[in-house]
Structure formats: structure tokens, C-alpha cells
């Protein structure tokens, strides 16, 4: 079976796109209190962009807020997306071994996602249970896109920063070629440093769009050797008048800009 | 309204118990593949121990593995436990601000938990949205009970360890008296150090029982000034022949040992 990292790289090369669409289905942005309306909108976003995107990344928080009804919707979405694209469970899980086993079962066997985002704070035994699923992948939080990410991630440990230690763990864990890192587009300097430390690891790069990270630089640095997905959430899912046309148009703009860099 | 930390301290003083029962409903330990059987067992555990415990802590992974059906069961459990005890959502969430807002809505407004465990890796803005709910509390992962917790948490940052920086963030965040820390019973040295740095913060201490942490020392150090909950999961929930009697007996043993320390 093809490794997760290999599959991601092939898809990007084939489609000349590295667009990941974050499904952060915020009720406020749709001005609704009804799950049904958000469910319809999530299908509309997928329909409008499925040929342009490489990956869809449902953000678990926006489903969990509805409890069991939200999880039922999430089950439908993964099936609706189908097998041609990569699905990323943006769940940021991290727990001791026997609990991590259950989370791995949840995202890979129950929900059937292709990959998941994980939090490194508890160390390698919290990552390990996710690594043994053939064809599945993980993205470990390394340098995140939010302002307070500097609080711990950039702390200095005798010449190494904390996020650099996370890169080391990721490299050590990559025996099955299924480990990647989350690096925010809002941290270009760190992005370069991480690409240098881990030339081959896939990157998942959020933070362009609403958070203001640089798209061109992120595509270029990210796709130097390994593959990098650029994740855009509300910038596409809630574009313009929220119509299928407006959403598709916005996604197309991103993909055209990406192709400029990927082709050059 | 009473603060979360105040409520916890009063309950421990009143009941002379600091027992938190972790609901890690592992199908393997019940030798079943049926959610229905686990649901029945979770009610049996609650019935058997509700007068002895201070808190129940459902571990989200063991519910999420069943998808929407598992979340439906989790909704029932919180209601079944009722309002007299403290409920802890053991979810270890952590994400950027607008996502953290949704997770806070999920655990506090949808599921109606009293408190939640959080992961500090993304810094204070990932914690903040949880702090504004009156009467609710958070427990931030500080020094966890698993073997690989040393990998990052004990890294040295010019005379301070990473977990000590987390203690500082927790102290800074405690304006509403609703912030506590997770500290493993398997790390007694760190437990002492943390109690010294944060004499008043509530502690949630897992790792006695199956993981081998010391019960007496944990109760004593933990309850020196602030309050500390000792969390036991499978050691109680799957005790002996799995009968109500066996489970109650095991919980009683723990509470008697706790009372010795709490009374002395």
C-alpha cells in the first residue's frame, strides 16, 4: 500500500494544487442557529470545490458543539467527500497510550478519516498508536498560527527551541512515512527553519486568509522538497454571498496562485 | 455564584473524600463489542459509587470511538450523574481562539460538564475562552502520568522546566478562581514542586492504581493547601468480578485511605 506521505505528494503533483479546505462550520458566519442549515452549507462547499482541492479538513470543535447530532453530521461528511481526496480530522488529540488507542480507532476506523492532527505535549507514546494504521497519516502540531503560540513553542532549551524538539520527535516517528507537521503561515521564519530540519515531511499550513499569513511564501517554502498543504477555512467556506459560485470562484483564485508557484 | 475552585474544596471537606472516578469504558475490559453493555456498566459504576466520589471524569476517547452513538451515551451520562457531584470532561482540548470558543460551548453549554481538561501547547489564547463561564473550571495538563511525559514537559529552559512555565500560565489565568492543573501521581517529585509553586490551585491527579503512583503521598501533598482530586479509572470501574458490590468495595477502600490522610 502507498504510504500516506507518498499519496499526498502524488496528488499535489497531479492536480497542481495544494489546497486544503478547512470545514469550520461557524453558525455565526451563516447567521443561523440550525444545524440543518450548516449541514446543507457544508455539502455546498464540498460540491463547489471538490475538483479544486486536495484535502478537506473538518474542524471537530464545530461538530462537537452539537453533541451526538454534530457527530452524526460529521459521519455523513466523511462519506460525502469520498475516497479521491484526503480527509484530515482536525481534532488535535493527545493522551496516554491506552486512550490514544481509542482516539485512533475513532478517527481512522469509525469516522474513516485518512489523517489526523495531534498535540505533542504528552510525548511520543501519545503519538504511537496512530502510526500503525496502513495508509493513514498524522500531522503533529509544531509551530501553530495563533499569537500565543510563542508562549511555549518558542521557548529556548539550550540553543534549541521547543518546536524544534517536536520536529526531532516527528522525524524519529516517521518510519512508515506517515508523519507530517502543522506549521502556521503566520510564522514564515519558523516555516523556513522547519523545512530545513525536515526537508521531506509533509506540512499542513493554516493561517493564510483570515489570519494574514503569506500565501506565496508558504507554498514555495512548503513545497520545496516535501509536500505542503495550504489550509484555508472561512476565507473559502464563507466567501462572498455564500453561494456555490462565490465559493468556487474564491477557491479557484487560491488554486491559480498555487499553480503559479507549483509550476514554476 | 461560588467559584469552581471553592466548590471543589468545600465538597472535599464535607465528604472527607477526594475520589474522582475515571469513566474509561474500555470494551476489552468488559469483553464486549456492544455499546449497550458498556452503557449499562457505566450506570452500574455510577450507582455503586455516587455517594463515595467527589467527581466523575468520562474519558472522551472511549465515547468518541463509537461516533454519534457514543456522544449520545455521553449526553445521557452527564445527566445521569446529576448536579451534586463534579463532572470533568476529560477531553484534553486545545486550539486557536475561535475554535476553543466552540469546544467551550461543547463541554459547558451542550454537554453541561462542570469542568474540562485542556492542553497548554498552543498557549494562553487557547485556554481563555474556557475561563469566562461562571462556576465552571479547567484543569490544564502540566506534568502527565505517562512515561514519555519527560520528553517535552521536563525540558530545561534556563533553570525552569517546561511544566513550571505551564504552572506560571495557570496562575496568571486564575482570576476567576477556576483554574487547576493535571499532575500525575507517577511524578511525586514534580507534584511537590508544583504544590510549592501553586499552593492554592486545585490538582487533578491520575496515575494511582493501574499506573502505579503512590496514593498516600498524592493525597497528602495534593491536599496541603489547595484541593486535589485523585482519579482512579479501571482500578475501580472494572474491579473484581465487575459486580456493583465489587466496584463499591474497591471505591470504599480508596475513600477510607483518603480519609485517614484528610482527617489527620
Short mmCIF file of C-alpha atoms in Angstrom, two decimals:
data_model
loop_
_atom_site.label_atom_id
_atom_site.label_comp_id
_atom_site.label_asym_id
_atom_site.label_seq_id
_atom_site.Cartn_x
_atom_site.Cartn_y
_atom_site.Cartn_z
CA UNK A 1 0.00 0.00 0.00
CA UNK A 2 1.20 3.51 -0.84
CA UNK A 3 2.38 5.50 2.21
CA UNK A 4 0.29 8.47 3.32
CA UNK A 5 3.12 10.87 2.57
CA UNK A 6 3.57 9.38 -0.89
CA UNK A 7 -0.12 9.63 -1.69
CA UNK A 8 -0.20 13.29 -0.64
CA UNK A 9 2.80 14.16 -2.80
CA UNK A 10 1.38 12.38 -5.87
CA UNK A 11 -1.99 14.12 -5.51
CA UNK A 12 -0.39 17.57 -5.33
CA UNK A 13 1.79 16.85 -8.38
CA UNK A 14 -1.17 15.51 -10.35
CA UNK A 15 -3.66 18.27 -9.53
CA UNK A 16 -1.21 21.18 -9.42
CA UNK A 17 -2.98 22.32 -6.30
CA UNK A 18 -2.11 22.11 -2.61
CA UNK A 19 -5.41 23.47 -1.36
CA UNK A 20 -6.88 22.08 1.84
CA UNK A 21 -10.31 23.43 2.69
CA UNK A 22 -10.98 23.74 6.40
CA UNK A 23 -14.60 23.00 7.28
CA UNK A 24 -15.05 25.28 10.29
CA UNK A 25 -18.82 25.46 10.09
CA UNK A 26 -19.39 28.52 12.26
CA UNK A 27 -23.11 29.21 12.93
CA UNK A 28 -22.37 32.93 13.27
CA UNK A 29 -20.93 33.18 9.76
CA UNK A 30 -24.08 31.61 8.34
CA UNK A 31 -26.23 33.65 10.71
CA UNK A 32 -28.14 30.60 11.86
CA UNK A 33 -28.84 28.54 14.95
CA UNK A 34 -29.86 25.48 12.95
CA UNK A 35 -27.58 22.52 12.37
CA UNK A 36 -29.60 21.60 9.27
CA UNK A 37 -28.60 24.85 7.52
CA UNK A 38 -24.93 24.28 8.35
CA UNK A 39 -25.15 20.72 7.07
CA UNK A 40 -26.54 21.96 3.75
CA UNK A 41 -23.82 24.59 3.56
CA UNK A 42 -21.05 22.05 4.21
CA UNK A 43 -22.31 19.98 1.24
CA UNK A 44 -22.46 23.09 -0.90
CA UNK A 45 -18.83 23.91 -0.05
CA UNK A 46 -17.73 20.37 -0.92
CA UNK A 47 -19.71 20.32 -4.19
CA UNK A 48 -18.28 23.71 -5.18
CA UNK A 49 -14.63 22.82 -4.60
CA UNK A 50 -14.08 19.06 -4.73
CA UNK A 51 -12.27 19.15 -8.09
CA UNK A 52 -10.02 22.03 -6.95
CA UNK A 53 -8.99 20.82 -3.50
CA UNK A 54 -6.53 18.15 -2.44
CA UNK A 55 -7.92 17.78 1.06
CA UNK A 56 -10.87 18.64 3.30
CA UNK A 57 -10.26 19.27 6.98
CA UNK A 58 -13.38 19.23 9.18
CA UNK A 59 -12.64 21.04 12.44
CA UNK A 60 -14.06 18.77 15.17
CA UNK A 61 -14.97 21.63 17.53
CA UNK A 62 -17.66 22.90 15.16
CA UNK A 63 -19.28 19.43 15.11
CA UNK A 64 -18.82 18.54 18.79
CA UNK A 65 -20.65 21.71 19.84
CA UNK A 66 -23.86 19.99 18.62
CA UNK A 67 -23.11 16.77 20.51
CA UNK A 68 -24.37 13.50 19.02
CA UNK A 69 -26.22 15.32 16.21
CA UNK A 70 -22.96 17.02 15.24
CA UNK A 71 -21.08 13.73 15.19
CA UNK A 72 -23.81 12.22 13.04
CA UNK A 73 -23.31 15.10 10.59
CA UNK A 74 -19.52 14.51 10.70
CA UNK A 75 -20.02 10.82 9.86
CA UNK A 76 -22.04 11.87 6.80
CA UNK A 77 -19.47 14.43 5.68
CA UNK A 78 -16.56 11.99 5.55
CA UNK A 79 -18.66 9.66 3.41
CA UNK A 80 -19.84 12.55 1.25
CA UNK A 81 -16.26 13.62 0.49
CA UNK A 82 -15.42 10.12 -0.73
CA UNK A 83 -12.10 8.41 -1.40
CA UNK A 84 -10.46 10.54 -4.07
CA UNK A 85 -9.35 13.38 -1.79
CA UNK A 86 -7.55 13.35 1.52
CA UNK A 87 -9.61 13.87 4.65
CA UNK A 88 -7.98 15.38 7.74
CA UNK A 89 -9.61 15.05 11.16
CA UNK A 90 -8.68 18.37 12.73
CA UNK A 91 -9.07 17.09 16.26
CA UNK A 92 -5.69 17.91 17.87
CA UNK A 93 -5.88 14.85 20.09
CA UNK A 94 -3.18 13.81 22.55
CA UNK A 95 -3.44 11.42 25.52
CA UNK A 96 -1.72 8.48 27.23
CA UNK A 97 -1.25 5.26 25.24
CA UNK A 98 -4.41 3.29 26.03
CA UNK A 99 -6.57 6.40 25.48
CA UNK A 100 -4.72 7.34 22.29
CA UNK A 101 -5.57 3.86 21.00
CA UNK A 102 -9.26 4.74 21.32
CA UNK A 103 -8.82 8.13 19.61
CA UNK A 104 -7.00 6.38 16.76
CA UNK A 105 -9.87 3.91 16.47
CA UNK A 106 -12.30 6.84 16.46
CA UNK A 107 -10.76 8.89 13.65
CA UNK A 108 -9.39 6.07 11.48
CA UNK A 109 -11.75 3.10 11.97
CA UNK A 110 -15.02 4.72 13.00
CA UNK A 111 -15.03 8.01 11.07
CA UNK A 112 -12.68 6.65 8.34
CA UNK A 113 -10.51 9.77 8.06
CA UNK A 114 -7.23 9.49 6.16
CA UNK A 115 -5.29 11.56 8.69
CA UNK A 116 -5.49 13.48 11.96
CA UNK A 117 -3.90 16.45 13.73
CA UNK A 118 -2.19 15.60 17.07
CA UNK A 119 -0.83 17.55 20.02
CA UNK A 120 2.75 16.63 21.07
CA UNK A 121 2.73 17.84 24.72
CA UNK A 122 2.46 14.32 26.21
CA UNK A 123 5.34 12.93 24.14
CA UNK A 124 5.88 10.08 21.71
CA UNK A 125 3.78 7.41 23.44
CA UNK A 126 0.72 9.61 22.84
CA UNK A 127 1.51 9.61 19.08
CA UNK A 128 2.49 5.97 18.63
CA UNK A 129 -0.97 4.31 18.49
CA UNK A 130 -1.81 6.42 15.41
CA UNK A 131 1.27 5.31 13.46
CA UNK A 132 0.41 1.68 12.87
CA UNK A 133 -2.60 2.18 10.57
CA UNK A 134 -1.58 1.34 6.98
CA UNK A 135 -2.09 4.24 4.61
CA UNK A 136 -3.17 6.72 7.33
CA UNK A 137 -1.21 9.82 8.36
CA UNK A 138 -0.73 12.25 11.26
CA UNK A 139 0.11 15.95 11.42
CA UNK A 140 1.76 16.90 14.71
CA UNK A 141 1.31 20.48 15.99
CA UNK A 142 4.74 22.07 15.74
CA UNK A 143 4.53 25.86 15.38
CA UNK A 144 0.90 26.96 15.39
CA UNK A 145 -0.60 30.05 13.75
CA UNK A 146 -2.06 31.77 16.84
CA UNK A 147 -0.50 34.73 18.66
CA UNK A 148 0.20 32.92 21.94
CA UNK A 149 1.98 30.06 20.18
CA UNK A 150 5.25 31.78 21.11
CA UNK A 151 4.48 31.30 24.82
CA UNK A 152 5.72 27.70 24.89
CA UNK A 153 6.63 26.69 21.34
CA UNK A 154 9.42 29.28 21.01
CA UNK A 155 10.94 28.75 24.44
CA UNK A 156 14.68 28.29 24.33
CA UNK A 157 16.16 25.00 25.54
CA UNK A 158 19.92 25.45 25.38
CA UNK A 159 20.16 26.50 21.74
CA UNK A 160 17.09 24.54 20.61
CA UNK A 161 13.54 25.82 20.64
CA UNK A 162 10.68 23.65 21.82
CA UNK A 163 9.13 23.38 18.37
CA UNK A 164 12.48 22.15 17.04
CA UNK A 165 12.39 19.32 19.58
CA UNK A 166 8.94 18.47 18.20
CA UNK A 167 10.45 18.29 14.69
CA UNK A 168 13.00 15.79 16.04
CA UNK A 169 10.25 13.61 17.51
CA UNK A 170 8.36 13.73 14.20
CA UNK A 171 11.45 12.65 12.24
CA UNK A 172 12.01 9.78 14.68
CA UNK A 173 8.37 8.69 14.30
CA UNK A 174 8.30 8.68 10.50
CA UNK A 175 9.32 5.06 9.89
CA UNK A 176 6.10 4.33 7.98
CA UNK A 177 6.28 7.61 6.01
CA UNK A 178 3.09 8.87 7.57
CA UNK A 179 4.13 11.78 9.80
CA UNK A 180 3.75 15.47 8.99
CA UNK A 181 3.78 18.75 10.91
CA UNK A 182 1.41 21.68 11.41
CA UNK A 183 3.19 24.99 10.86
CA UNK A 184 1.34 28.31 10.72
CA UNK A 185 1.71 30.59 7.69
CA UNK A 186 1.92 33.41 10.22
CA UNK A 187 5.40 32.16 11.20
CA UNK A 188 7.48 32.33 7.99
CA UNK A 189 10.83 32.31 9.73
CA UNK A 190 9.97 29.15 11.65
CA UNK A 191 8.49 27.63 8.49
CA UNK A 192 11.85 28.01 6.73
CA UNK A 193 13.72 26.60 9.72
CA UNK A 194 11.37 23.62 9.92
CA UNK A 195 11.65 22.91 6.16
CA UNK A 196 15.41 22.84 6.59
CA UNK A 197 15.29 20.48 9.57
CA UNK A 198 12.73 18.19 7.93
CA UNK A 199 13.03 18.50 4.13
CA UNK A 200 10.77 15.53 3.38
CA UNK A 201 7.98 15.75 5.97
CA UNK A 202 4.58 16.89 4.72
CA UNK A 203 3.42 20.18 6.18
CA UNK A 204 -0.10 21.34 6.91
CA UNK A 205 -0.06 25.13 6.81
CA UNK A 206 -3.04 27.06 8.20
CA UNK A 207 -3.11 30.80 8.77
CA UNK A 208 -3.34 32.30 5.28
CA UNK A 209 -6.58 34.14 4.65
CA UNK A 210 -8.31 35.45 7.79
CA UNK A 211 -5.16 35.14 9.94
CA UNK A 212 -2.97 37.03 7.46
CA UNK A 213 -0.15 34.59 6.62
CA UNK A 214 1.64 34.92 3.25
CA UNK A 215 0.31 32.52 0.59
CA UNK A 216 3.14 32.67 -1.99
CA UNK A 217 5.92 32.23 0.53
CA UNK A 218 4.07 29.38 2.26
CA UNK A 219 3.50 27.44 -0.99
CA UNK A 220 7.10 27.99 -2.06
CA UNK A 221 8.88 27.15 1.18
CA UNK A 222 6.47 24.34 1.99
CA UNK A 223 6.73 22.55 -1.37
CA UNK A 224 10.49 22.80 -1.75
CA UNK A 225 11.12 19.06 -1.31
CA UNK A 226 8.30 17.51 0.65
CA UNK A 227 4.66 18.33 0.12
CA UNK A 228 2.74 21.09 1.86
CA UNK A 229 -0.98 21.62 2.10
CA UNK A 230 -2.20 25.17 2.48
CA UNK A 231 -5.34 25.22 4.59
CA UNK A 232 -7.97 27.91 4.08
CA UNK A 233 -11.15 27.81 6.15
CA UNK A 234 -13.65 30.66 6.38
CA UNK A 235 -11.84 32.55 3.56
CA UNK A 236 -13.33 30.00 1.16
CA UNK A 237 -16.23 28.32 3.02
CA UNK A 238 -17.90 31.65 3.74
CA UNK A 239 -16.73 33.66 0.73
CA UNK A 240 -18.77 36.50 -0.80
CA UNK A 241 -22.54 35.97 -0.77
CA UNK A 242 -22.05 32.35 0.42
CA UNK A 243 -23.28 30.98 -2.92
CA UNK A 244 -21.74 27.99 -4.64
CA UNK A 245 -20.47 30.32 -7.34
CA UNK A 246 -18.76 32.72 -4.92
CA UNK A 247 -17.15 29.87 -3.01
CA UNK A 248 -15.88 28.18 -6.16
CA UNK A 249 -14.53 31.46 -7.50
CA UNK A 250 -12.56 32.09 -4.31
CA UNK A 251 -11.15 28.54 -4.26
CA UNK A 252 -10.14 28.94 -7.90
CA UNK A 253 -8.23 32.12 -7.11
CA UNK A 254 -6.22 30.25 -4.49
CA UNK A 255 -5.53 27.32 -6.79
CA UNK A 256 -4.40 29.60 -9.62
CA UNK A 257 -1.94 31.34 -7.32
CA UNK A 258 -0.71 27.97 -6.05
CA UNK A 259 -0.23 26.65 -9.60
CA UNK A 260 1.97 29.65 -10.43
CA UNK A 261 4.40 28.57 -7.73
CA UNK A 262 3.99 24.81 -8.21
CA UNK A 263 4.56 25.06 -11.99
CA UNK A 264 7.50 27.41 -11.67
CA UNK B 1 -22.02 32.25 42.39
CA UNK B 2 -19.42 30.13 44.15
CA UNK B 3 -16.16 29.75 42.23
CA UNK B 4 -15.32 26.32 40.79
CA UNK B 5 -12.24 26.03 42.99
CA UNK B 6 -14.26 26.97 46.08
CA UNK B 7 -16.97 24.43 45.30
CA UNK B 8 -14.38 21.67 44.87
CA UNK B 9 -12.69 22.47 48.17
CA UNK B 10 -15.99 22.56 50.09
CA UNK B 11 -17.10 19.22 48.63
CA UNK B 12 -13.85 17.50 49.65
CA UNK B 13 -14.04 18.92 53.18
CA UNK B 14 -17.68 17.90 53.53
CA UNK B 15 -17.39 14.36 52.17
CA UNK B 16 -13.88 13.57 53.51
CA UNK B 17 -13.13 12.07 50.14
CA UNK B 18 -11.17 13.30 47.17
CA UNK B 19 -12.06 10.43 44.89
CA UNK B 20 -12.58 11.11 41.20
CA UNK B 21 -13.75 8.12 39.22
CA UNK B 22 -12.50 8.00 35.65
CA UNK B 23 -15.05 6.53 33.27
CA UNK B 24 -12.74 4.91 30.70
CA UNK B 25 -15.27 2.45 29.35
CA UNK B 26 -12.91 0.04 27.63
CA UNK B 27 -14.74 -2.64 25.59
CA UNK B 28 -11.84 -5.06 26.13
CA UNK B 29 -12.16 -4.91 29.92
CA UNK B 30 -15.86 -5.80 29.67
CA UNK B 31 -15.08 -8.35 26.97
CA UNK B 32 -17.76 -6.96 24.69
CA UNK B 33 -18.22 -5.32 21.31
CA UNK B 34 -21.60 -3.84 22.23
CA UNK B 35 -22.08 -0.21 23.25
CA UNK B 36 -25.29 -1.18 25.07
CA UNK B 37 -23.36 -3.37 27.53
CA UNK B 38 -20.87 -0.59 28.23
CA UNK B 39 -23.71 1.89 28.73
CA UNK B 40 -25.27 -0.42 31.34
CA UNK B 41 -21.90 -0.85 33.02
CA UNK B 42 -21.29 2.90 33.21
CA UNK B 43 -24.62 3.32 35.04
CA UNK B 44 -23.73 0.48 37.38
CA UNK B 45 -20.40 2.17 38.23
CA UNK B 46 -22.16 5.47 38.94
CA UNK B 47 -24.88 3.83 41.06
CA UNK B 48 -22.26 1.91 43.04
CA UNK B 49 -20.07 4.89 43.89
CA UNK B 50 -22.03 8.14 43.67
CA UNK B 51 -22.12 8.68 47.46
CA UNK B 52 -18.38 7.95 47.80
CA UNK B 53 -16.99 10.03 44.94
CA UNK B 54 -16.49 13.77 44.58
CA UNK B 55 -16.22 13.72 40.82
CA UNK B 56 -16.79 11.60 37.73
CA UNK B 57 -14.47 12.01 34.77
CA UNK B 58 -15.71 10.49 31.50
CA UNK B 59 -12.78 10.00 29.14
CA UNK B 60 -13.99 11.31 25.77
CA UNK B 61 -11.91 8.88 23.69
CA UNK B 62 -13.95 5.92 24.92
CA UNK B 63 -17.16 7.64 23.76
CA UNK B 64 -15.87 9.14 20.52
CA UNK B 65 -14.77 5.71 19.29
CA UNK B 66 -18.49 4.94 18.80
CA UNK B 67 -19.14 8.20 16.92
CA UNK B 68 -22.59 9.78 17.26
CA UNK B 69 -23.92 6.82 19.29
CA UNK B 70 -21.08 7.31 21.77
CA UNK B 71 -21.80 11.02 22.10
CA UNK B 72 -25.47 10.25 22.67
CA UNK B 73 -24.40 7.93 25.52
CA UNK B 74 -22.13 10.68 26.89
CA UNK B 75 -25.05 13.14 26.90
CA UNK B 76 -27.05 10.66 28.96
CA UNK B 77 -24.21 10.05 31.42
CA UNK B 78 -23.77 13.70 32.37
CA UNK B 79 -27.49 13.94 33.06
CA UNK B 80 -27.45 10.65 34.97
CA UNK B 81 -24.65 11.85 37.29
CA UNK B 82 -26.72 14.92 38.20
CA UNK B 83 -25.75 18.15 39.91
CA UNK B 84 -24.45 17.09 43.32
CA UNK B 85 -21.05 15.89 42.14
CA UNK B 86 -18.46 17.48 39.91
CA UNK B 87 -18.26 16.30 36.31
CA UNK B 88 -14.96 16.56 34.45
CA UNK B 89 -14.85 16.34 30.65
CA UNK B 90 -11.57 14.52 30.12
CA UNK B 91 -11.16 15.83 26.60
CA UNK B 92 -7.68 17.45 26.66
CA UNK B 93 -8.75 20.06 24.14
CA UNK B 94 -6.52 22.88 22.88
CA UNK B 95 -6.91 25.02 19.75
CA UNK B 96 -6.82 28.61 18.50
CA UNK B 97 -9.26 31.12 19.98
CA UNK B 98 -12.28 30.88 17.68
CA UNK B 99 -12.10 27.07 17.75
CA UNK B 100 -11.58 26.97 21.51
CA UNK B 101 -14.80 29.00 21.80
CA UNK B 102 -16.65 26.13 20.13
CA UNK B 103 -15.01 23.49 22.34
CA UNK B 104 -16.00 25.53 25.41
CA UNK B 105 -19.57 25.69 24.11
CA UNK B 106 -19.46 21.93 23.56
CA UNK B 107 -18.33 20.83 27.03
CA UNK B 108 -20.01 23.55 29.12
CA UNK B 109 -23.19 24.52 27.25
CA UNK B 110 -24.03 21.43 25.23
CA UNK B 111 -22.84 18.56 27.45
CA UNK B 112 -23.19 20.64 30.65
CA UNK B 113 -19.95 19.47 32.26
CA UNK B 114 -18.65 21.39 35.30
CA UNK B 115 -15.03 21.32 34.13
CA UNK B 116 -12.66 20.17 31.39
CA UNK B 117 -9.05 19.08 30.90
CA UNK B 118 -7.04 21.26 28.48
CA UNK B 119 -3.70 21.00 26.68
CA UNK B 120 -1.38 24.03 27.06
CA UNK B 121 0.85 23.62 23.96
CA UNK B 122 -0.85 26.43 21.98
CA UNK B 123 -0.59 28.95 24.83
CA UNK B 124 -2.95 31.15 26.80
CA UNK B 125 -5.27 32.22 23.99
CA UNK B 126 -6.28 28.57 23.60
CA UNK B 127 -7.29 28.49 27.29
CA UNK B 128 -9.01 31.86 27.56
CA UNK B 129 -12.42 31.05 26.01
CA UNK B 130 -12.99 28.45 28.75
CA UNK B 131 -12.37 30.88 31.61
CA UNK B 132 -15.41 33.11 31.24
CA UNK B 133 -18.10 30.56 32.14
CA UNK B 134 -19.37 31.30 35.67
CA UNK B 135 -18.96 28.36 38.03
CA UNK B 136 -17.09 26.19 35.50
CA UNK B 137 -13.45 25.10 35.84
CA UNK B 138 -10.46 23.92 33.80
CA UNK B 139 -7.57 21.55 34.56
CA UNK B 140 -4.52 22.28 32.41
CA UNK B 141 -2.14 19.42 31.60
CA UNK B 142 1.06 20.19 33.47
CA UNK B 143 3.07 17.05 34.28
CA UNK B 144 1.26 14.00 32.96
CA UNK B 145 1.43 10.42 34.25
CA UNK B 146 2.75 8.65 31.14
CA UNK B 147 6.35 7.54 30.58
CA UNK B 148 7.08 9.86 27.64
CA UNK B 149 5.84 12.93 29.54
CA UNK B 150 9.50 13.70 30.30
CA UNK B 151 10.21 14.15 26.59
CA UNK B 152 8.91 17.73 26.50
CA UNK B 153 7.46 18.54 29.92
CA UNK B 154 10.79 18.17 31.74
CA UNK B 155 12.90 20.02 29.20
CA UNK B 156 15.13 22.62 30.77
CA UNK B 157 14.67 26.27 29.83
CA UNK B 158 17.44 28.17 31.56
CA UNK B 159 16.72 26.97 35.10
CA UNK B 160 13.00 26.47 34.57
CA UNK B 161 11.36 23.31 33.26
CA UNK B 162 8.58 23.45 30.69
CA UNK B 163 5.94 22.20 33.13
CA UNK B 164 6.93 25.01 35.52
CA UNK B 165 6.19 27.54 32.76
CA UNK B 166 2.76 25.92 32.47
CA UNK B 167 2.23 26.46 36.20
CA UNK B 168 3.02 30.15 35.68
CA UNK B 169 0.43 30.41 32.91
CA UNK B 170 -2.15 28.68 35.11
CA UNK B 171 -1.51 31.11 37.99
CA UNK B 172 -1.85 34.05 35.60
CA UNK B 173 -5.15 32.64 34.27
CA UNK B 174 -6.77 32.05 37.65
CA UNK B 175 -8.52 35.41 38.09
CA UNK B 176 -11.95 33.75 38.38
CA UNK B 177 -10.64 31.01 40.69
CA UNK B 178 -11.41 28.32 38.16
CA UNK B 179 -8.03 27.00 37.04
CA UNK B 180 -6.38 23.77 38.17
CA UNK B 181 -3.60 21.50 36.94
CA UNK B 182 -3.23 17.86 35.93
CA UNK B 183 -0.25 16.25 37.66
CA UNK B 184 0.45 12.50 37.51
CA UNK B 185 0.84 10.51 40.74
CA UNK B 186 3.73 8.79 38.96
CA UNK B 187 5.75 12.02 39.33
CA UNK B 188 5.93 12.68 43.09
CA UNK B 189 8.94 14.97 42.90
CA UNK B 190 7.23 17.21 40.35
CA UNK B 191 4.00 17.05 42.37
CA UNK B 192 5.78 18.52 45.37
CA UNK B 193 7.45 21.19 43.26
CA UNK B 194 4.13 22.14 41.66
CA UNK B 195 2.33 22.29 45.03
CA UNK B 196 5.02 24.68 46.20
CA UNK B 197 4.74 26.91 43.13
CA UNK B 198 0.95 26.92 43.22
CA UNK B 199 -0.24 26.29 46.80
CA UNK B 200 -3.88 27.14 46.09
CA UNK B 201 -4.57 25.66 42.66
CA UNK B 202 -6.73 22.54 42.54
CA UNK B 203 -4.93 19.47 41.25
CA UNK B 204 -6.32 16.55 39.32
CA UNK B 205 -4.03 13.58 39.99
CA UNK B 206 -4.33 10.48 37.79
CA UNK B 207 -1.87 7.58 37.82
CA UNK B 208 -2.58 5.76 41.09
CA UNK B 209 -3.91 2.24 40.58
CA UNK B 210 -3.00 0.65 37.24
CA UNK B 211 -0.16 3.11 36.56
CA UNK B 212 1.45 2.59 39.98
CA UNK B 213 1.55 6.09 41.51
CA UNK B 214 1.58 6.42 45.33
CA UNK B 215 -1.87 7.10 46.81
CA UNK B 216 -0.93 8.31 50.32
CA UNK B 217 1.75 10.71 49.13
CA UNK B 218 -0.52 12.06 46.40
CA UNK B 219 -3.41 12.77 48.78
CA UNK B 220 -1.08 14.35 51.32
CA UNK B 221 0.95 16.55 49.02
CA UNK B 222 -2.04 17.43 46.89
CA UNK B 223 -4.33 18.50 49.73
CA UNK B 224 -1.77 20.52 51.67
CA UNK B 225 -3.41 23.89 50.98
CA UNK B 226 -5.48 23.69 47.85
CA UNK B 227 -7.69 20.78 46.94
CA UNK B 228 -6.61 17.72 44.99
CA UNK B 229 -8.74 15.08 43.32
CA UNK B 230 -7.26 11.61 43.00
CA UNK B 231 -8.50 10.00 39.82
CA UNK B 232 -8.87 6.22 39.59
CA UNK B 233 -10.25 4.68 36.42
CA UNK B 234 -10.15 0.97 35.60
CA UNK B 235 -8.92 0.16 39.16
CA UNK B 236 -12.46 0.91 40.31
CA UNK B 237 -14.68 0.75 37.20
CA UNK B 238 -13.52 -2.76 36.35
CA UNK B 239 -12.74 -4.08 39.85
CA UNK B 240 -13.02 -7.78 40.79
CA UNK B 241 -15.91 -9.63 39.14
CA UNK B 242 -17.28 -6.33 37.72
CA UNK B 243 -20.32 -6.51 40.02
CA UNK B 244 -21.81 -3.49 41.77
CA UNK B 245 -20.63 -4.95 45.07
CA UNK B 246 -17.01 -5.43 43.96
CA UNK B 247 -16.86 -1.93 42.47
CA UNK B 248 -18.32 -0.31 45.58
CA UNK B 249 -15.95 -2.25 47.83
CA UNK B 250 -12.92 -1.08 45.86
CA UNK B 251 -14.09 2.55 45.86
CA UNK B 252 -14.66 2.31 49.62
CA UNK B 253 -11.09 1.11 50.16
CA UNK B 254 -9.79 4.17 48.36
CA UNK B 255 -12.04 6.55 50.27
CA UNK B 256 -11.05 5.03 53.64
CA UNK B 257 -7.37 5.50 52.83
CA UNK B 258 -8.07 9.07 51.70
CA UNK B 259 -10.00 9.84 54.90
CA UNK B 260 -7.02 8.71 57.00
CA UNK B 261 -4.90 11.42 55.39
CA UNK B 262 -7.64 14.06 55.11
CA UNK B 263 -8.65 13.65 58.78
CA UNK B 264 -5.07 13.59 60.03
#
